[in-house]
Short mmCIF file of C-alpha atoms in Angstrom, two decimals:
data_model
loop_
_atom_site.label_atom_id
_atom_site.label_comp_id
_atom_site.label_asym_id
_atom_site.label_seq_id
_atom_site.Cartn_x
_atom_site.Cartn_y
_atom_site.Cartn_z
CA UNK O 511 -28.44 34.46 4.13
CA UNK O 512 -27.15 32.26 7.34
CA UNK O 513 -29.40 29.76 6.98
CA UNK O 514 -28.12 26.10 8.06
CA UNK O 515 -26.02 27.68 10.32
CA UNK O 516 -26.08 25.57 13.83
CA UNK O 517 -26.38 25.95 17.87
CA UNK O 518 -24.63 29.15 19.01
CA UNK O 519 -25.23 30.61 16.14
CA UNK O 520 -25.12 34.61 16.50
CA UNK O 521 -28.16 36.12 15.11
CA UNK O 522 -27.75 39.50 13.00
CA UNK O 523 -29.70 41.87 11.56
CA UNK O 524 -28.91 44.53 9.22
CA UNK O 525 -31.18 47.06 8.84
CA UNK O 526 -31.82 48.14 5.14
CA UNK O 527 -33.60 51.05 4.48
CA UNK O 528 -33.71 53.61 1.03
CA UNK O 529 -30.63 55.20 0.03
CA UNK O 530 -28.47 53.05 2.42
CA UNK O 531 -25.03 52.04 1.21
CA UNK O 532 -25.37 48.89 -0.06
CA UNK O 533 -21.75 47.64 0.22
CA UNK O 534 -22.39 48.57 3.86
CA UNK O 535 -25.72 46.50 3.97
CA UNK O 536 -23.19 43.36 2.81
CA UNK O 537 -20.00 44.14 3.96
CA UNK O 538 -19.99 42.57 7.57
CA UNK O 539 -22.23 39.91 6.18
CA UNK O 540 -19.45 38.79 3.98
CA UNK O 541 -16.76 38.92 6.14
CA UNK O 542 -18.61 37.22 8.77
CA UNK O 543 -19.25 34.32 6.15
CA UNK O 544 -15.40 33.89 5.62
CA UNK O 545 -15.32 34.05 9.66
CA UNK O 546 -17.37 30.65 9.67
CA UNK O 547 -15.59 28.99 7.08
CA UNK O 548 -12.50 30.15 9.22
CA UNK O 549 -13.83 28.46 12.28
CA UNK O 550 -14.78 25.89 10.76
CA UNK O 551 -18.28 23.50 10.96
CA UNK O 552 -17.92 23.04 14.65
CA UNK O 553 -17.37 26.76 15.61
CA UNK O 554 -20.47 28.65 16.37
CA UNK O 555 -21.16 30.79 13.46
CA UNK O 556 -23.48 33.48 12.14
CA UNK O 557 -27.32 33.98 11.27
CA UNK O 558 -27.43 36.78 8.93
CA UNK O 559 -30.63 38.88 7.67
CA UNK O 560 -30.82 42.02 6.36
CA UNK O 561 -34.37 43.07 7.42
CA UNK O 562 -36.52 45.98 6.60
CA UNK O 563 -39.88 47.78 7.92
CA UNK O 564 -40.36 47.86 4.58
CA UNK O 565 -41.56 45.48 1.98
CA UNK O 566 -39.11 47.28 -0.78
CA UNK O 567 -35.98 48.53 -0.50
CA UNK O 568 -33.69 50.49 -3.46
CA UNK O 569 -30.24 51.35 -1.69
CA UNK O 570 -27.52 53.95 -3.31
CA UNK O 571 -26.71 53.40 -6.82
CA UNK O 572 -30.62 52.10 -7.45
CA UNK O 573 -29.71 48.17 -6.42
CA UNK O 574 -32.91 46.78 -5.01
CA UNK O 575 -32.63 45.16 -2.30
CA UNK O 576 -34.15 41.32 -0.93
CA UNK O 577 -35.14 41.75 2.74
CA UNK O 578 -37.40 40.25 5.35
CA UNK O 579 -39.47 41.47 7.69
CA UNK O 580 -38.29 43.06 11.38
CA UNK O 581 -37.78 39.79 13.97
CA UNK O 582 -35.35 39.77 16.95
CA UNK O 583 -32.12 39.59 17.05
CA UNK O 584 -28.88 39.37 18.94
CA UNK O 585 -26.97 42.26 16.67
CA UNK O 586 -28.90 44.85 14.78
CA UNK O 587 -26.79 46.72 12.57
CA UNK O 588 -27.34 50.27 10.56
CA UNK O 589 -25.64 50.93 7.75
CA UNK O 590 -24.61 54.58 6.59
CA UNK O 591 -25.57 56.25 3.42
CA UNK O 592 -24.77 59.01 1.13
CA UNK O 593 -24.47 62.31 2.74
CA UNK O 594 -22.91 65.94 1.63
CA UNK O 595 -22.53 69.22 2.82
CA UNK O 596 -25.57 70.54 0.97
CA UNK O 597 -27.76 67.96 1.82
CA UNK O 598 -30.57 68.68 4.45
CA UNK O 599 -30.13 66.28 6.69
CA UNK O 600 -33.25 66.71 8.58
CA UNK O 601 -35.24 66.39 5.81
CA UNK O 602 -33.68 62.56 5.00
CA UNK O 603 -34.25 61.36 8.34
CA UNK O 604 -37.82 62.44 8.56
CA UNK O 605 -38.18 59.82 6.08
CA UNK O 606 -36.32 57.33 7.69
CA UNK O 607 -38.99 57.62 10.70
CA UNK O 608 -39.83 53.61 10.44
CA UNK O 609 -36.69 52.77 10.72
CA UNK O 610 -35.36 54.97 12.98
CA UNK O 611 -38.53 53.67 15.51
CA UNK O 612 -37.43 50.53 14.70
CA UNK O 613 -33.82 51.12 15.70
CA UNK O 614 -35.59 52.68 19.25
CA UNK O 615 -37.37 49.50 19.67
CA UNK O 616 -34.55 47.11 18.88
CA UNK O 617 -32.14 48.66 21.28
CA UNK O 618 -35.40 48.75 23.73
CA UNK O 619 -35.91 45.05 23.60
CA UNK O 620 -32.11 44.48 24.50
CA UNK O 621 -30.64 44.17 21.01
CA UNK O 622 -26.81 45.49 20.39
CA UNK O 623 -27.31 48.26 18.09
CA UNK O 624 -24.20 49.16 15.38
CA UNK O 625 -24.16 51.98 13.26
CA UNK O 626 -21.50 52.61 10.57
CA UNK O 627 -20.71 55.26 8.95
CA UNK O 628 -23.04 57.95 9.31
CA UNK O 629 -25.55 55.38 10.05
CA UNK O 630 -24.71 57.27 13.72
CA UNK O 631 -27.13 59.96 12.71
CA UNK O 632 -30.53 57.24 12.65
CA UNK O 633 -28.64 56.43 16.39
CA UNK O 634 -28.90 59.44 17.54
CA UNK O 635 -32.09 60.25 16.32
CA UNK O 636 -33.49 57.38 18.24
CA UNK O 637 -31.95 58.55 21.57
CA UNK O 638 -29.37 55.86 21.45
CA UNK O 639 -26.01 58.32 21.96
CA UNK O 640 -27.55 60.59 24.53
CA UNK O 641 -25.21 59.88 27.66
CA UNK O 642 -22.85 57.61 25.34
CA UNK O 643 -19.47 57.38 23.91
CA UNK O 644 -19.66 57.78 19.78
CA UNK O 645 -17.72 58.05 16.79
CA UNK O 646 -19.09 58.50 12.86
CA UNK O 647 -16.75 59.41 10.01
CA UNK O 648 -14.35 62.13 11.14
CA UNK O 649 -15.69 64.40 8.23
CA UNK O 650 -19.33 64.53 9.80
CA UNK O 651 -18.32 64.34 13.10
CA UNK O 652 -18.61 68.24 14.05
CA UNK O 653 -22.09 67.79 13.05
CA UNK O 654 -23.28 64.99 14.98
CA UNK O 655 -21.77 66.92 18.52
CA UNK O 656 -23.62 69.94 17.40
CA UNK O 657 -27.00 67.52 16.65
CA UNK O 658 -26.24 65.53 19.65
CA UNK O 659 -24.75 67.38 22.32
CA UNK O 660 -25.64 64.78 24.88
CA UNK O 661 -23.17 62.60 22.99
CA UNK O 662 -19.38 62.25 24.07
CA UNK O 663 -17.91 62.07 20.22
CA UNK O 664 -14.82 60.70 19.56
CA UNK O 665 -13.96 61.60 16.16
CA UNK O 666 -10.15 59.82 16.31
CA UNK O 667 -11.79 56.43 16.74
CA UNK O 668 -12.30 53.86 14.65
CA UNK O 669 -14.55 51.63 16.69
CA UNK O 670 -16.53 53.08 20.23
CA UNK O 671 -19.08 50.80 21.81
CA UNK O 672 -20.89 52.09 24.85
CA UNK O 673 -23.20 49.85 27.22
CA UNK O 674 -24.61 47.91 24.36
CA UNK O 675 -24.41 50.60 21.14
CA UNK O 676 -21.52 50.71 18.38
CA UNK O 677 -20.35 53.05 16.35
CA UNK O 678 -17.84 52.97 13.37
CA UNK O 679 -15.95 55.66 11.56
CA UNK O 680 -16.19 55.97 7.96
CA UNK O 681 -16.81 53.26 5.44
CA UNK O 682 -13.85 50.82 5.55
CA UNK O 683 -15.00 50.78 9.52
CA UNK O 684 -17.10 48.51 9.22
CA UNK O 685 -14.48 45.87 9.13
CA UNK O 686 -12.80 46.67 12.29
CA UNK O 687 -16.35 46.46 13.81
CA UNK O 688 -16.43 42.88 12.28
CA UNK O 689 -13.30 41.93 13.14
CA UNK O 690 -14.12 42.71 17.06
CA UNK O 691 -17.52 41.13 16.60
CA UNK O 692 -15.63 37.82 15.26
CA UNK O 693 -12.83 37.87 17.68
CA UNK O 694 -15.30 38.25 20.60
CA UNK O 695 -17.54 35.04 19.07
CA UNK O 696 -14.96 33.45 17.59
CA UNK O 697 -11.59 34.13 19.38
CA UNK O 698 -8.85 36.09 18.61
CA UNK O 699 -7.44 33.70 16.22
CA UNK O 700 -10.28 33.07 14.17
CA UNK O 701 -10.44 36.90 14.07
CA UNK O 702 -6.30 37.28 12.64
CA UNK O 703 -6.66 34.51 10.04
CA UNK O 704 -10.02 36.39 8.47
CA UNK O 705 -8.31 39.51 8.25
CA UNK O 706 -5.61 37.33 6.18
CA UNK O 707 -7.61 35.96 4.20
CA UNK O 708 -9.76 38.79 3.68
CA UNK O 709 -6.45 41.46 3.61
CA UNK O 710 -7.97 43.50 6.24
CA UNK O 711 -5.79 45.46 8.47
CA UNK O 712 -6.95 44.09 11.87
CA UNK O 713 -4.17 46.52 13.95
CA UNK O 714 -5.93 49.44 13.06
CA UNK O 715 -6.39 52.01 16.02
CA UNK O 716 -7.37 55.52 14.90
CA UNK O 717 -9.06 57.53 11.72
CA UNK O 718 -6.95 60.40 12.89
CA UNK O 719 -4.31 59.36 9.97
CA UNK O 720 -6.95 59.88 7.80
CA UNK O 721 -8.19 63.16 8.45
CA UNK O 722 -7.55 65.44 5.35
CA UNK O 723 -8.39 69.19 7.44
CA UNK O 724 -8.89 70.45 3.59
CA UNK O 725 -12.35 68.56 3.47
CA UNK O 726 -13.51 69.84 6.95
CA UNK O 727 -16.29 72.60 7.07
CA UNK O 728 -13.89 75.83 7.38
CA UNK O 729 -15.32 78.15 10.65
CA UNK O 730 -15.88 81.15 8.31
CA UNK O 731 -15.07 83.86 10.21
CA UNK O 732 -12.54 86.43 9.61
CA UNK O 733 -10.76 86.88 12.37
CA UNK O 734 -9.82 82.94 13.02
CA UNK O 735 -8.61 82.44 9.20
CA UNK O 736 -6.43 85.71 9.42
CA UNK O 737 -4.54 84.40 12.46
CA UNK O 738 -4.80 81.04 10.99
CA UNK O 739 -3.25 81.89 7.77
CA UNK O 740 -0.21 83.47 9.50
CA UNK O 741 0.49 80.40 11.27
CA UNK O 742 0.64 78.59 8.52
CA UNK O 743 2.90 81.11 6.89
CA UNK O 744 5.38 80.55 9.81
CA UNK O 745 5.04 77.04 10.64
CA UNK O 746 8.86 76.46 11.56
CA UNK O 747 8.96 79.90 13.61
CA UNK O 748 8.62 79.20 17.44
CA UNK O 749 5.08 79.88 19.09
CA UNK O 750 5.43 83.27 20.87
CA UNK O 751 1.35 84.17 21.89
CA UNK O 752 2.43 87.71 22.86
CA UNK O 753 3.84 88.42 19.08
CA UNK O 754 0.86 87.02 17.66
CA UNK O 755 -1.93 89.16 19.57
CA UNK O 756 0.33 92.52 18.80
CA UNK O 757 0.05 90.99 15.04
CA UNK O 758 -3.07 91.55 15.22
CA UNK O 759 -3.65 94.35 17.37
CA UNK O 760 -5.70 93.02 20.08
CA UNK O 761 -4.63 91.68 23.76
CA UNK O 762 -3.26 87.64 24.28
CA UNK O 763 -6.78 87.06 26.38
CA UNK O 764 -8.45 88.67 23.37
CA UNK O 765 -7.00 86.55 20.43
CA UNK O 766 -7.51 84.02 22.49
CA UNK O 767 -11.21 84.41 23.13
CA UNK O 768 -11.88 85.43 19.84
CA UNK O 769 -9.95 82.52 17.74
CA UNK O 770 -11.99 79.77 20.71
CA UNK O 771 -15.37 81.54 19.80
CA UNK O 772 -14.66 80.78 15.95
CA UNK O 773 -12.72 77.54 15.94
CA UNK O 774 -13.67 75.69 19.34
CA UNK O 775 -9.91 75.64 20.18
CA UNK O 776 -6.46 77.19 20.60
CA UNK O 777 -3.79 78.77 18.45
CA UNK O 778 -1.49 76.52 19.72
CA UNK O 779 -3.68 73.49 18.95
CA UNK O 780 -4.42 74.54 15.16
CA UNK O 781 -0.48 75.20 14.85
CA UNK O 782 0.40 71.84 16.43
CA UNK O 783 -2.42 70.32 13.75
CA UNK O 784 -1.03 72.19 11.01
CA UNK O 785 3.05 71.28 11.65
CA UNK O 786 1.38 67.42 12.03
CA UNK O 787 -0.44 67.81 8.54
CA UNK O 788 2.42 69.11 6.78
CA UNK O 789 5.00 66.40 7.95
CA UNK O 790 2.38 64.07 7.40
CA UNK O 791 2.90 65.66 3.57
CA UNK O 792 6.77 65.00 3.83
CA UNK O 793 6.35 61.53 5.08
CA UNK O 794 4.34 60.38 2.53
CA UNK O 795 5.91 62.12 -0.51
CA UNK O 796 9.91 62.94 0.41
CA UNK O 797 12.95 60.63 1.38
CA UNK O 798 13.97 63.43 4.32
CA UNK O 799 14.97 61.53 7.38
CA UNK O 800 12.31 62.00 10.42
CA UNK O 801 14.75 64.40 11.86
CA UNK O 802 14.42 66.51 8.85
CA UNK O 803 11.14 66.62 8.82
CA UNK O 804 10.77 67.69 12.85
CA UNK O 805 13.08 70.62 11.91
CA UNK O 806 10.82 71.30 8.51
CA UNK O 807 7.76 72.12 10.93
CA UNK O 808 9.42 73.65 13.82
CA UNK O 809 10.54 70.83 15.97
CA UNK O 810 14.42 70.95 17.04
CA UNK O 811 13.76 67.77 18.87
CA UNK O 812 12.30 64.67 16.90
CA UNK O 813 11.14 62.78 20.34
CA UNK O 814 9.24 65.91 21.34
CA UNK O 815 7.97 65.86 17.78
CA UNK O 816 7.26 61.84 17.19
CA UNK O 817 4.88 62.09 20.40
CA UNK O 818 3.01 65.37 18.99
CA UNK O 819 3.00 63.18 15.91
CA UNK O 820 1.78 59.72 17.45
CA UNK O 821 -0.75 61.65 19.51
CA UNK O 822 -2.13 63.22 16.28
CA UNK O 823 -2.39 60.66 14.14
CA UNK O 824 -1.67 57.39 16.50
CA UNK O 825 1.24 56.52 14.55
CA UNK O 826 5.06 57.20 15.13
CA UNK O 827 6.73 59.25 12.17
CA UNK O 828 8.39 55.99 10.97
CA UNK O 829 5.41 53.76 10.90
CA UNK O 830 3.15 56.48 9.18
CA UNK O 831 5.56 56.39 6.94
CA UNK O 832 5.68 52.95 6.16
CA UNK O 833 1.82 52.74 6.39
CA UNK O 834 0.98 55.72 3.80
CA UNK O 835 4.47 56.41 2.00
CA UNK O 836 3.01 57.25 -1.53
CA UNK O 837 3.90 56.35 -5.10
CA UNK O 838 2.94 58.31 -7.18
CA UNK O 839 5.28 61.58 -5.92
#
């Protein structure tokens, strides 16, 4: 894969390894091939392996995989791989230990790692994210804080690349990574026209949009899903912290404490989340105007509630709209 490619070339590895995703294990490959037949003959281009500490490799699905040996190069990248709620976690990357030394040795001899995916979790087993900015998909991103508390997660970004390591939120990620990787070789116009060609979405800024809260691992405890479940029940009433603790029969400082302990945040903040996920609902599925909506989830004002909205989901009301409006209501 690459080969013939000229001077400047960029050289990058992707690291294949059993039970990978193999559409990840191709993906930038691919798009990085259309980059050079963007740029043209004359345009430095792209050296691509996909290497192994292995001699085998069978990636998800059972597709067996061609690779080479480890060698250097400029761009190391990890793909992600199956993961799910019941799967021990620990257990899989024990028996990723080759390639997780050979991610530690990569990143040791200067090499830009990338994860994608979940790929973050072979990262941070290697001691890449300790100290570092990170994202991963915002579904396992809970459980790479708790696994890597050294790490400063961002689970609303799509891209986050810290003194030399990358990391990509779920899946589809992988193409904004590309995308930056091209327009930084490349230029930003060799970087637009790809994503034409390719119909990428290259203006892409958050996963927040994304987030369905109904997938997230629920806190289990009591107390938080009691209070939460009221607020849900009342999401158009105004906040009033005082009539919630009496609700419930304990002080303001207590419900406070309490719901933190469970959920890692406020009242006000799983409210704010849960007015944002239902108008999300109403944009996608409903003709109301934006206004309508505001006043469906307890916002008066629609500026007030178009910046809670942007900040949430890093789209204005309007745009989500026209971004995720559905057709099949």
């Amino acid at each position: 894969m690459g080969e013939g490619v000229g001077q400047g070339a960029l050289r990058v590895g992707v690291l294949a390894y059993p039970g990978c995703f193999a559409s990840e294990v191709f993906g930038v490959p691919d798009l990085l091939t259309m980059a050079g037949h963007v740029a043209g003959a004359d345009a430095p281009g792209y050296r691509v392996s996909v290497l192994s500490p292995r001699s085998r490799v069978t990636a998800s699905g059972g597709a067996s995989l061609d690779v080479r040996p480890l060698r250097e190069v400029d761009v190391l990248v990890v793909p992600g791989f199956e993961l799910h709620p019941e799967a021990d976690l620990d257990a899989r990357l024990a028996r990723l230990a080759p390639e997780i030394t050979a991610i530690r040795a990569q990143a040791g001899a200067g090499t830009a790692v990338v994860s994608l995916c979940v790929g973050a979790f072979l990262l941070a087993e290697a001691g890449l994210l300790e100290g570092r900015r990170a994202t991963t998909s915002w579904l396992y991103a809970a459980e790479l804080a708790r696994r890597c508390p050294g790490a400063d997660v961002r689970p609303e970004h799509l891209v986050v690349t810290d003194t030399g390591v990358t990391t990509t939120a779920a899946f589809s990620a992988m193409y904004d990574f590309a995308l930056d990787l091209i327009r930084r070789h490349n230029g930003a116009r060799v970087a637009r026209a790809t994503a034409r060609v390719a119909l990428v979405d290259d203006a892409r800024v958050s996963q927040t949009a994304y987030v369905d809260p109904r997938l997230l691992p629920q806190p289990g405890r009591e107390f938080a899903q009691r209070v939460m479940r009221r607020l849900d029940q009342n999401l158009t009433e105004r906040y009033d912290l005082v009539a919630l603790a009496d609700a419930f029969r304990v002080s303001t400082r207590t419900l406070l404490r309490r719901f933190a302990e469970e959920t890692g945040r406020s009242p006000l903040v799983y409210l704010q989340a849960s007015r944002v996920r239902r108008a999300r609902h109403l944009l996608e599925t409903t003709d109301r105007t934006v206004a309508a909506v505001a006043a469906a989830v307890g916002y008066q004002d629609p500026g007030t509630f178009a910046a809670l909205f942007a900040r949430h989901t890093g789209h204005r009301p309007s745009a989500y709209r026209t971004a995720f409006r559905r057709t099949d209501r």
